[in-house]
mmCIF file of C-alpha atoms in Angstrom:
data_model
loop_
_atom_site.group_PDB
_atom_site.id
_atom_site.type_symbol
_atom_site.label_atom_id
_atom_site.label_comp_id
_atom_site.label_asym_id
_atom_site.label_seq_id
_atom_site.Cartn_x
_atom_site.Cartn_y
_atom_site.Cartn_z
ATOM 1 C CA MET F 321 111.365 113.058 74.854
ATOM 2 C CA ALA F 322 109.470 109.969 73.913
ATOM 3 C CA VAL F 323 106.110 108.733 75.130
ATOM 4 C CA ARG F 324 106.527 105.381 76.848
ATOM 5 C CA ALA F 325 104.298 103.011 78.804
ATOM 6 C CA VAL F 326 105.241 101.481 82.142
ATOM 7 C CA ARG F 327 103.367 98.542 83.703
ATOM 8 C CA GLY F 328 103.022 97.409 87.260
ATOM 9 C CA ALA F 329 100.936 95.266 89.590
ATOM 10 C CA ILE F 330 100.545 94.520 93.270
ATOM 11 C CA GLN F 331 98.532 91.944 95.166
ATOM 12 C CA VAL F 332 96.790 93.255 98.284
ATOM 13 C CA ASP F 333 95.751 91.273 101.349
ATOM 14 C CA ALA F 334 92.044 92.084 101.404
ATOM 15 C CA ASP F 335 89.234 94.068 99.804
ATOM 16 C CA THR F 336 89.443 96.955 102.251
ATOM 17 C CA ARG F 337 89.709 100.638 101.545
ATOM 18 C CA ASP F 338 93.012 100.847 103.449
ATOM 19 C CA ASP F 339 94.558 97.862 101.647
ATOM 20 C CA ILE F 340 93.617 99.263 98.229
ATOM 21 C CA LEU F 341 94.868 102.777 99.030
ATOM 22 C CA GLU F 342 98.110 101.549 100.612
ATOM 23 C CA GLY F 343 98.801 99.002 97.874
ATOM 24 C CA THR F 344 98.123 101.476 95.086
ATOM 25 C CA ALA F 345 100.328 104.127 96.705
ATOM 26 C CA GLU F 346 103.143 101.604 97.119
ATOM 27 C CA LEU F 347 102.846 100.591 93.468
ATOM 28 C CA VAL F 348 102.731 104.144 92.078
ATOM 29 C CA LYS F 349 105.733 105.214 94.178
ATOM 30 C CA ALA F 350 107.738 102.157 93.120
ATOM 31 C CA VAL F 351 107.021 102.701 89.410
ATOM 32 C CA LEU F 352 108.080 106.345 89.644
ATOM 33 C CA ASP F 353 111.159 105.669 91.790
ATOM 34 C CA ARG F 354 112.486 102.747 89.757
ATOM 35 C CA ASN F 355 112.173 104.730 86.551
ATOM 36 C CA GLY F 356 113.429 108.094 87.785
ATOM 37 C CA LEU F 357 110.089 109.736 87.029
ATOM 38 C CA GLY F 358 108.292 112.652 88.632
ATOM 39 C CA SER F 359 104.675 113.690 88.527
ATOM 40 C CA ASP F 360 105.365 116.113 85.659
ATOM 41 C CA ASP F 361 106.513 113.166 83.512
ATOM 42 C CA ILE F 362 103.175 111.354 83.779
ATOM 43 C CA ILE F 363 100.740 111.765 80.899
ATOM 44 C CA SER F 364 98.043 109.444 82.289
ATOM 45 C CA ILE F 365 97.527 106.289 84.328
ATOM 46 C CA VAL F 366 94.983 103.531 83.818
ATOM 47 C CA PHE F 367 94.367 101.413 86.915
ATOM 48 C CA THR F 368 92.612 98.069 86.926
ATOM 49 C CA ALA F 369 91.440 95.925 89.820
ATOM 50 C CA THR F 370 90.390 92.307 89.843
ATOM 51 C CA PRO F 371 86.620 91.881 90.301
ATOM 52 C CA ASP F 372 87.105 90.991 93.978
ATOM 53 C CA LEU F 373 88.398 94.501 94.808
ATOM 54 C CA THR F 374 85.575 97.014 95.133
ATOM 55 C CA ALA F 375 86.168 98.872 98.425
ATOM 56 C CA GLU F 376 87.874 101.923 96.836
ATOM 57 C CA PHE F 377 89.010 103.406 93.535
ATOM 58 C CA PRO F 378 92.772 102.889 93.049
ATOM 59 C CA ALA F 379 92.974 106.290 91.353
ATOM 60 C CA TYR F 380 91.980 107.932 94.633
ATOM 61 C CA ALA F 381 95.288 106.773 96.124
ATOM 62 C CA ALA F 382 97.147 108.533 93.305
ATOM 63 C CA ARG F 383 95.205 111.720 94.029
ATOM 64 C CA LEU F 384 96.239 111.446 97.688
ATOM 65 C CA LEU F 385 99.873 111.227 96.495
ATOM 66 C CA GLY F 386 99.459 114.602 94.806
ATOM 67 C CA LEU F 387 98.694 113.519 91.236
ATOM 68 C CA THR F 388 95.837 115.986 91.054
ATOM 69 C CA ASP F 389 96.371 117.197 87.489
ATOM 70 C CA VAL F 390 97.085 113.809 85.874
ATOM 71 C CA PRO F 391 94.276 112.062 83.984
ATOM 72 C CA LEU F 392 93.487 108.828 85.850
ATOM 73 C CA MET F 393 91.017 106.066 85.090
ATOM 74 C CA CYS F 394 89.919 102.879 86.860
ATOM 75 C CA ALA F 395 88.563 99.718 85.255
ATOM 76 C CA SER F 396 87.838 96.159 86.239
ATOM 77 C CA GLU F 397 89.971 93.249 85.013
ATOM 78 C CA ILE F 398 88.087 90.489 83.276
ATOM 79 C CA ALA F 399 87.160 87.571 85.536
ATOM 80 C CA VAL F 400 89.383 84.850 84.096
ATOM 81 C CA PRO F 401 89.028 81.543 85.984
ATOM 82 C CA GLY F 402 92.158 80.858 88.037
ATOM 83 C CA ALA F 403 93.530 84.393 87.718
ATOM 84 C CA MET F 404 95.437 85.874 90.641
ATOM 85 C CA PRO F 405 92.982 87.415 93.123
ATOM 86 C CA ARG F 406 93.133 90.838 94.819
ATOM 87 C CA THR F 407 95.416 92.343 92.182
ATOM 88 C CA LEU F 408 95.772 96.000 91.263
ATOM 89 C CA ARG F 409 97.467 96.877 87.982
ATOM 90 C CA LEU F 410 98.552 100.093 86.360
ATOM 91 C CA LEU F 411 99.570 101.246 82.919
ATOM 92 C CA ALA F 412 101.288 104.618 83.106
ATOM 93 C CA HIS F 413 101.951 106.684 79.999
ATOM 94 C CA VAL F 414 104.999 108.862 80.568
ATOM 95 C CA GLU F 415 107.367 111.218 78.845
ATOM 96 C CA THR F 416 110.967 110.095 79.220
ATOM 97 C CA ALA F 417 114.304 110.179 77.468
ATOM 98 C CA ARG F 418 114.912 106.562 78.529
ATOM 99 C CA PRO F 419 114.772 103.957 75.779
ATOM 100 C CA ARG F 420 112.017 101.383 76.130
ATOM 101 C CA ALA F 421 114.558 98.690 77.076
ATOM 102 C CA ASP F 422 115.642 100.728 80.132
ATOM 103 C CA LEU F 423 112.175 101.034 81.676
ATOM 104 C CA ARG F 424 111.551 98.980 84.813
ATOM 105 C CA HIS F 425 108.110 97.425 85.085
ATOM 106 C CA VAL F 426 107.179 96.817 88.721
ATOM 107 C CA TYR F 427 105.467 93.727 90.134
ATOM 108 C CA LEU F 428 105.176 93.729 93.931
ATOM 109 C CA ARG F 429 104.180 91.250 96.630
ATOM 110 C CA GLY F 430 102.307 88.250 95.204
ATOM 111 C CA ALA F 431 102.030 89.930 91.807
ATOM 112 C CA ALA F 432 105.754 89.287 91.270
ATOM 113 C CA ALA F 433 104.640 85.773 90.197
ATOM 114 C CA LEU F 434 102.894 87.318 87.165
ATOM 115 C CA ARG F 435 106.206 88.349 85.600
ATOM 116 C CA THR F 436 109.012 86.060 86.743
ATOM 117 C CA ASP F 437 110.941 87.113 83.634
ATOM 118 C CA LEU F 438 111.504 90.632 85.014
ATOM 119 C CA PRO F 439 114.164 91.647 87.549
ATOM 120 C CA GLN F 440 112.679 92.730 90.886
#
């Protein structure tokens, strides 16, 4: 098994607790599903949120999904002028037999515009 990193992002509609929890859960599930991963494969996840999202910690959504024994951390993205607003990102470190080229990074909703080079 190799240690690999998987990226993902999602744009949410508003800075509300529900939008952040629902968007984060959707993103985590999509990353796991598209890569054939389970909770035991996850080493850690780093979540970031754009500075306009402060209503809830994205990591709390992962805890609600059952990732209670996975190290999780939240951080704020830097406030780059013109950057996409209301965006949650994740960087998951996982154990997998898949080669790096076979991993599927996940960009959902408006965040799909961040990586038009990737298949959706």
